[in-house]
C-alpha cells in the first residue's frame, strides 16, 4: 500500500476528482501552516508514492475497500434475490469490476479491461447492452492509449481503436438500430427478387435519412474521447511546457464521466435482468391458477 492512492497515470475513478478538489482548495486557500504540510499535495508529479492530501482527509486502503463493497452491495443484493442469478452473472461481474475500479486503491488503467471484456459476451443481448459496451469500450481504449507512448506507435494505436470502434458499431448495428436491417415492411419487398419497392421517392428519401447515424450528447462525448486528450497532448509542449502531467490529467478527467455512466447503466441493466428472471415464475403460477379455476368451473 505504499505505492499511493492513485497510479502515476491516474486511472479515471472517483479519486481523480478527489485529488483535483484538493488541488483546487490549495489554490484557493493556500497551504496550511502546519508541520509537514509543505510536502503534501504532490499528486500531479506523475510519480508513484503515498501522497497526502492538504485540505481533504487522507484516504486509507481500508476506506477504499469499504467504499468498493458499499458500491457493490446493491448489485450483490439484487443477484441474491433473483430466482436465477446465473442469468445475470455477467452483468454482476461487470458492475462489481467497475465498482472496484471506481473506488479501489491504486487502480491501474488496465483494470478497466476486467469489465470491458466480459461485457462483450452479452453486448448483443439488447440495444442497451450494445450501447453500454460501445461506450465502455471507447472509454477503455481512450484511457489505455498513454501506455503506448512511443511516437512511432501513435498511428498504430489510433488505427486499432478506430478499427475496433467501426467493427463494433457495424456488428452491433442490428441491435442498436433494428430498422437498419429492414428499411421497408415485408409487404413492400419482392419475395422473388428481394428488391424493395417504395411508395414514392419521398418515402425512400425519408428512410434513407432516418438510417443515418445521429450523434447526440453520448455520441459527441465519445468523439471527444479522441479529440480532447490528443489535442491537449499536442498543444501542451508548445503552450505549457512546464506542465508535463497535464495531458494525462485531462485524459483521466474526461474519461471519468464515461466510467460513471457505464457503471450506472450496468446497474440498471442488472436490475432489469433480475426482475425479468423473477417474472416468469410469477406469471406461470398465475396462469396455472387461472387454468385450474377454469377447469373447475
Coordinates of C-alpha atoms in Angstrom, one line a residue:
X1 CA 0.0 0.0 0.0
X2 CA 3.0 2.3 0.0
X3 CA 2.5 3.0 -3.7
X4 CA -0.2 5.5 -3.0
X5 CA -3.9 6.0 -3.7
X6 CA -3.5 6.7 -7.4
X7 CA -1.3 5.2 -10.0
X8 CA 1.1 7.5 -12.0
X9 CA -1.3 7.7 -14.9
X10 CA -4.4 8.5 -12.7
X11 CA -6.9 5.9 -13.7
X12 CA -10.3 7.7 -14.3
X13 CA -12.0 6.9 -11.0
X14 CA -13.5 9.0 -8.2
X15 CA -10.1 9.7 -6.7
X16 CA -9.2 11.8 -9.7
X17 CA -12.0 14.2 -8.7
X18 CA -10.9 13.9 -5.1
X19 CA -7.3 14.9 -5.9
X20 CA -8.4 17.7 -8.1
X21 CA -10.7 19.1 -5.4
X22 CA -7.8 19.1 -3.0
X23 CA -5.6 20.9 -5.6
X24 CA -8.3 23.5 -6.1
X25 CA -8.6 24.1 -2.4
X26 CA -4.8 24.6 -2.2
X27 CA -5.0 27.2 -5.0
X28 CA -7.9 29.0 -3.3
X29 CA -7.0 28.7 0.4
X30 CA -3.2 28.1 0.2
X31 CA -1.2 25.6 2.2
X32 CA -2.0 25.5 5.9
X33 CA 0.8 26.4 8.2
X34 CA 1.1 23.1 10.0
X35 CA 4.0 20.7 10.3
X36 CA 4.6 18.6 7.2
X37 CA 2.0 20.4 5.1
X38 CA 4.6 21.8 2.7
X39 CA 5.4 18.4 1.3
X40 CA 1.8 17.4 0.7
X41 CA -0.5 17.6 -2.3
X42 CA 2.1 16.5 -4.8
X43 CA -0.3 14.1 -6.7
X44 CA 0.3 15.6 -10.2
X45 CA 4.0 14.8 -10.4
X46 CA 3.5 11.6 -12.2
X47 CA 5.5 9.6 -9.6
X48 CA 4.4 6.6 -7.7
X49 CA 4.2 7.2 -4.0
X50 CA 1.9 7.7 -1.0
X51 CA 0.9 11.3 -1.5
X52 CA -1.0 13.0 1.3
X53 CA -3.8 15.5 0.7
X54 CA -3.6 19.0 2.0
X55 CA -7.2 20.0 2.9
X56 CA -9.2 16.8 2.3
X57 CA -8.9 13.8 4.6
X58 CA -6.3 11.2 3.8
X59 CA -7.8 8.2 2.1
X60 CA -6.7 4.8 3.5
X61 CA -6.8 1.4 1.8
X62 CA -9.4 0.3 4.3
X63 CA -11.7 3.2 3.3
X64 CA -11.4 2.3 -0.4
X65 CA -12.2 -1.3 0.4
X66 CA -15.3 -0.4 2.4
X67 CA -16.4 2.1 -0.3
X68 CA -15.9 -0.6 -3.0
X69 CA -18.0 -3.1 -1.1
X70 CA -20.7 -0.5 -0.4
X71 CA -20.9 0.3 -4.2
X72 CA -21.1 -3.4 -5.0
X73 CA -23.8 -4.1 -2.4
X74 CA -26.9 -3.1 -4.5
X75 CA -25.8 -5.5 -7.3
X76 CA -25.0 -8.3 -4.9
X77 CA -28.4 -7.9 -3.2
X78 CA -30.3 -7.9 -6.5
X79 CA -28.4 -11.0 -7.7
X80 CA -29.1 -12.7 -4.3
X81 CA -32.8 -12.1 -4.6
X82 CA -33.1 -13.2 -8.2
X83 CA -34.6 -16.6 -9.0
X84 CA -31.9 -17.4 -11.5
X85 CA -28.7 -15.4 -10.5
X86 CA -26.7 -17.3 -13.2
X87 CA -28.6 -15.4 -15.9
X88 CA -27.3 -12.1 -14.5
X89 CA -23.8 -13.3 -13.6
X90 CA -22.0 -11.4 -16.5
X91 CA -23.7 -8.1 -15.6
X92 CA -22.9 -8.7 -12.0
X93 CA -19.3 -9.3 -12.8
X94 CA -19.0 -6.2 -15.0
X95 CA -20.6 -4.0 -12.4
X96 CA -18.5 -5.2 -9.5
X97 CA -15.4 -4.7 -11.6
X98 CA -16.5 -1.2 -12.4
X99 CA -17.2 -0.5 -8.7
X100 CA -13.7 -1.8 -7.7
X101 CA -12.2 0.3 -10.5
X102 CA -14.0 3.5 -9.4
X103 CA -13.3 3.2 -5.6
X104 CA -10.3 0.9 -5.4
X105 CA -6.9 1.7 -4.0
X106 CA -4.0 2.3 -6.5
X107 CA -6.1 1.2 -9.5
X108 CA -4.4 0.8 -12.9
X109 CA -5.9 1.8 -16.2
X110 CA -5.7 -1.8 -17.4
X111 CA -8.2 -2.8 -14.7
X112 CA -11.0 -1.4 -16.9
X113 CA -10.5 -4.5 -19.2
X114 CA -11.9 -6.6 -16.4
X115 CA -15.2 -5.0 -17.1
X116 CA -15.0 -4.4 -20.8
X117 CA -14.0 -7.9 -21.9
X118 CA -16.8 -9.8 -20.1
X119 CA -19.4 -7.3 -21.3
X120 CA -18.6 -8.3 -24.8
X121 CA -20.3 -11.7 -24.1
X122 CA -23.7 -10.0 -23.7
X123 CA -23.3 -7.0 -25.9
X124 CA -25.7 -8.5 -28.5
X125 CA -28.5 -9.2 -26.0
X126 CA -30.3 -5.9 -26.4
X127 CA -29.9 -2.3 -27.6
X128 CA -29.0 -1.2 -24.1
X129 CA -26.3 -3.9 -23.8
X130 CA -24.8 -2.9 -27.1
X131 CA -24.8 0.9 -26.3
X132 CA -23.2 0.2 -22.9
X133 CA -20.5 -2.0 -24.5
X134 CA -19.6 0.6 -27.2
X135 CA -19.4 3.4 -24.6
X136 CA -17.3 1.4 -22.2
X137 CA -15.0 0.0 -24.9
X138 CA -14.3 3.5 -26.2
X139 CA -13.6 4.9 -22.8
X140 CA -11.3 2.0 -22.1
X141 CA -9.4 2.5 -25.3
X142 CA -9.0 6.2 -24.6
X143 CA -7.5 5.7 -21.1
X144 CA -5.2 2.9 -22.3
X145 CA -3.6 4.9 -25.1
X146 CA -0.8 6.5 -23.0
X147 CA 0.6 3.1 -22.2
X148 CA 1.9 3.1 -25.8
X149 CA 3.9 6.3 -25.5
X150 CA 6.4 5.9 -28.3
X151 CA 5.9 8.4 -31.2
X152 CA 6.0 5.6 -33.8
X153 CA 3.2 3.8 -32.0
X154 CA 0.7 6.6 -32.3
X155 CA -0.7 5.7 -35.8
X156 CA -0.9 2.0 -34.8
X157 CA -2.8 2.5 -31.6
X158 CA -5.3 5.0 -33.1
X159 CA -5.8 2.6 -36.1
X160 CA -6.5 -0.3 -33.7
X161 CA -9.0 1.8 -31.7
X162 CA -10.7 3.0 -34.9
X163 CA -10.9 -0.5 -36.3
X164 CA -12.5 -1.8 -33.2
X165 CA -15.0 1.0 -33.0
X166 CA -16.0 0.5 -36.6
X167 CA -16.4 -3.2 -36.3
X168 CA -18.3 -3.0 -33.0
X169 CA -20.7 -0.4 -34.5
X170 CA -21.2 -2.5 -37.6
X171 CA -21.7 -5.8 -36.0
X172 CA -24.0 -4.5 -33.3
X173 CA -26.0 -2.3 -35.7
X174 CA -28.9 -4.9 -36.0
X175 CA -29.2 -4.5 -32.2
X176 CA -28.6 -0.8 -31.8
X177 CA -30.7 0.2 -34.9
X178 CA -33.1 -2.6 -35.8
X179 CA -34.7 -0.5 -38.5
X180 CA -31.5 -0.5 -40.5
X181 CA -31.8 -4.2 -41.2
X182 CA -35.4 -3.8 -42.5
X183 CA -35.9 -0.4 -44.1
X184 CA -39.3 -1.4 -45.6
X185 CA -42.1 -3.6 -44.5
X186 CA -42.4 -7.1 -45.8
X187 CA -45.3 -6.2 -48.0
X188 CA -43.1 -3.8 -49.9
X189 CA -40.4 -6.4 -50.7
X190 CA -40.5 -8.6 -53.7
X191 CA -40.4 -12.2 -52.3
X192 CA -38.7 -13.5 -55.5
X193 CA -36.2 -10.8 -56.4
X194 CA -35.6 -9.4 -52.9
X195 CA -36.0 -5.9 -54.1
X196 CA -37.6 -3.2 -52.0
X197 CA -40.4 -1.2 -53.6
X198 CA -41.1 2.3 -52.3
X199 CA -44.4 4.0 -52.5
X200 CA -42.7 7.2 -53.6
X201 CA -39.3 8.9 -53.9
X202 CA -40.1 10.9 -50.8
X203 CA -40.6 7.8 -48.7
X204 CA -37.3 6.3 -49.9
X205 CA -35.6 9.6 -49.1
X206 CA -37.2 9.7 -45.6
X207 CA -36.0 6.2 -44.8
X208 CA -32.5 6.9 -46.2
X209 CA -32.1 9.9 -43.9
X210 CA -33.6 8.1 -40.9
X211 CA -30.9 5.4 -41.2
X212 CA -28.1 8.0 -41.0
X213 CA -26.2 7.9 -37.6
X214 CA -27.2 10.8 -35.4
X215 CA -24.8 12.0 -32.8
X216 CA -26.4 13.1 -29.5
X217 CA -24.6 14.1 -26.3
X218 CA -23.5 10.5 -25.9
X219 CA -22.0 10.3 -29.4
X220 CA -20.2 13.7 -29.2
X221 CA -18.8 12.7 -25.9
X222 CA -17.3 9.6 -27.4
X223 CA -15.8 11.6 -30.3
X224 CA -14.3 13.9 -27.7
X225 CA -12.5 10.8 -26.1
X226 CA -10.1 11.1 -29.0
X227 CA -10.2 14.8 -29.9
X228 CA -9.8 16.4 -26.4
X229 CA -6.9 14.4 -24.9
X230 CA -5.0 14.2 -28.2
X231 CA -5.4 18.0 -28.8
X232 CA -4.1 18.8 -25.3
X233 CA -1.2 16.3 -25.7
X234 CA -0.3 18.1 -29.0
X235 CA -0.5 21.6 -27.6
X236 CA 0.9 21.1 -24.1
X237 CA 4.6 21.0 -25.2
X238 CA 4.1 24.3 -27.1
X239 CA 1.9 26.3 -24.8
X240 CA 2.5 24.8 -21.3
X241 CA 5.9 23.1 -21.3
X242 CA 6.1 23.3 -17.5
X243 CA 3.0 21.0 -17.0
X244 CA 4.1 17.6 -18.5
X245 CA 1.4 15.8 -16.5
X246 CA -1.4 17.9 -17.9
X247 CA -2.3 15.6 -20.9
X248 CA -2.7 12.6 -18.6
X249 CA -4.7 14.6 -16.1
X250 CA -7.1 15.9 -18.9
X251 CA -7.5 12.3 -20.2
X252 CA -8.4 10.9 -16.8
X253 CA -10.9 13.7 -16.1
X254 CA -12.5 13.4 -19.5
X255 CA -12.9 9.6 -19.1
X256 CA -14.3 9.7 -15.6
X257 CA -17.9 10.7 -16.7
X258 CA -17.9 7.8 -19.1
X259 CA -16.9 5.3 -16.4
X260 CA -19.6 6.6 -14.0
X261 CA -22.3 6.5 -16.7
X262 CA -21.2 2.9 -17.7
X263 CA -21.4 1.8 -14.0
X264 CA -24.9 3.4 -13.6
X265 CA -26.3 1.8 -16.8
X266 CA -24.8 -1.5 -15.9
X267 CA -26.6 -1.5 -12.6
X268 CA -29.9 -0.6 -14.2
X269 CA -29.5 -3.4 -16.7
X270 CA -28.7 -5.8 -13.9
X271 CA -31.8 -4.7 -12.0
X272 CA -33.9 -5.2 -15.2
X273 CA -32.4 -8.6 -15.8
X274 CA -33.0 -9.8 -12.2
X275 CA -36.6 -8.5 -12.4
X276 CA -37.2 -10.4 -15.7
X277 CA -35.9 -13.6 -14.2
X278 CA -38.4 -13.4 -11.4
X279 CA -41.4 -12.6 -13.5
X280 CA -41.8 -15.8 -15.5
X281 CA -42.2 -17.8 -12.2
X282 CA -45.0 -15.5 -11.1
X283 CA -46.6 -15.4 -14.5
X284 CA -46.6 -19.2 -14.8
X285 CA -48.1 -19.7 -11.4
X286 CA -50.9 -17.2 -12.2
X287 CA -51.6 -18.9 -15.5
X288 CA -51.7 -22.3 -13.8
X289 CA -54.0 -21.0 -11.2
X290 CA -56.3 -19.5 -13.8
X291 CA -56.3 -22.7 -15.8
X292 CA -57.2 -24.7 -12.7
X293 CA -60.1 -22.3 -11.9
X294 CA -61.4 -22.6 -15.5
X295 CA -61.3 -26.4 -15.3
X296 CA -63.1 -26.4 -12.1
X297 CA -65.8 -24.2 -13.5

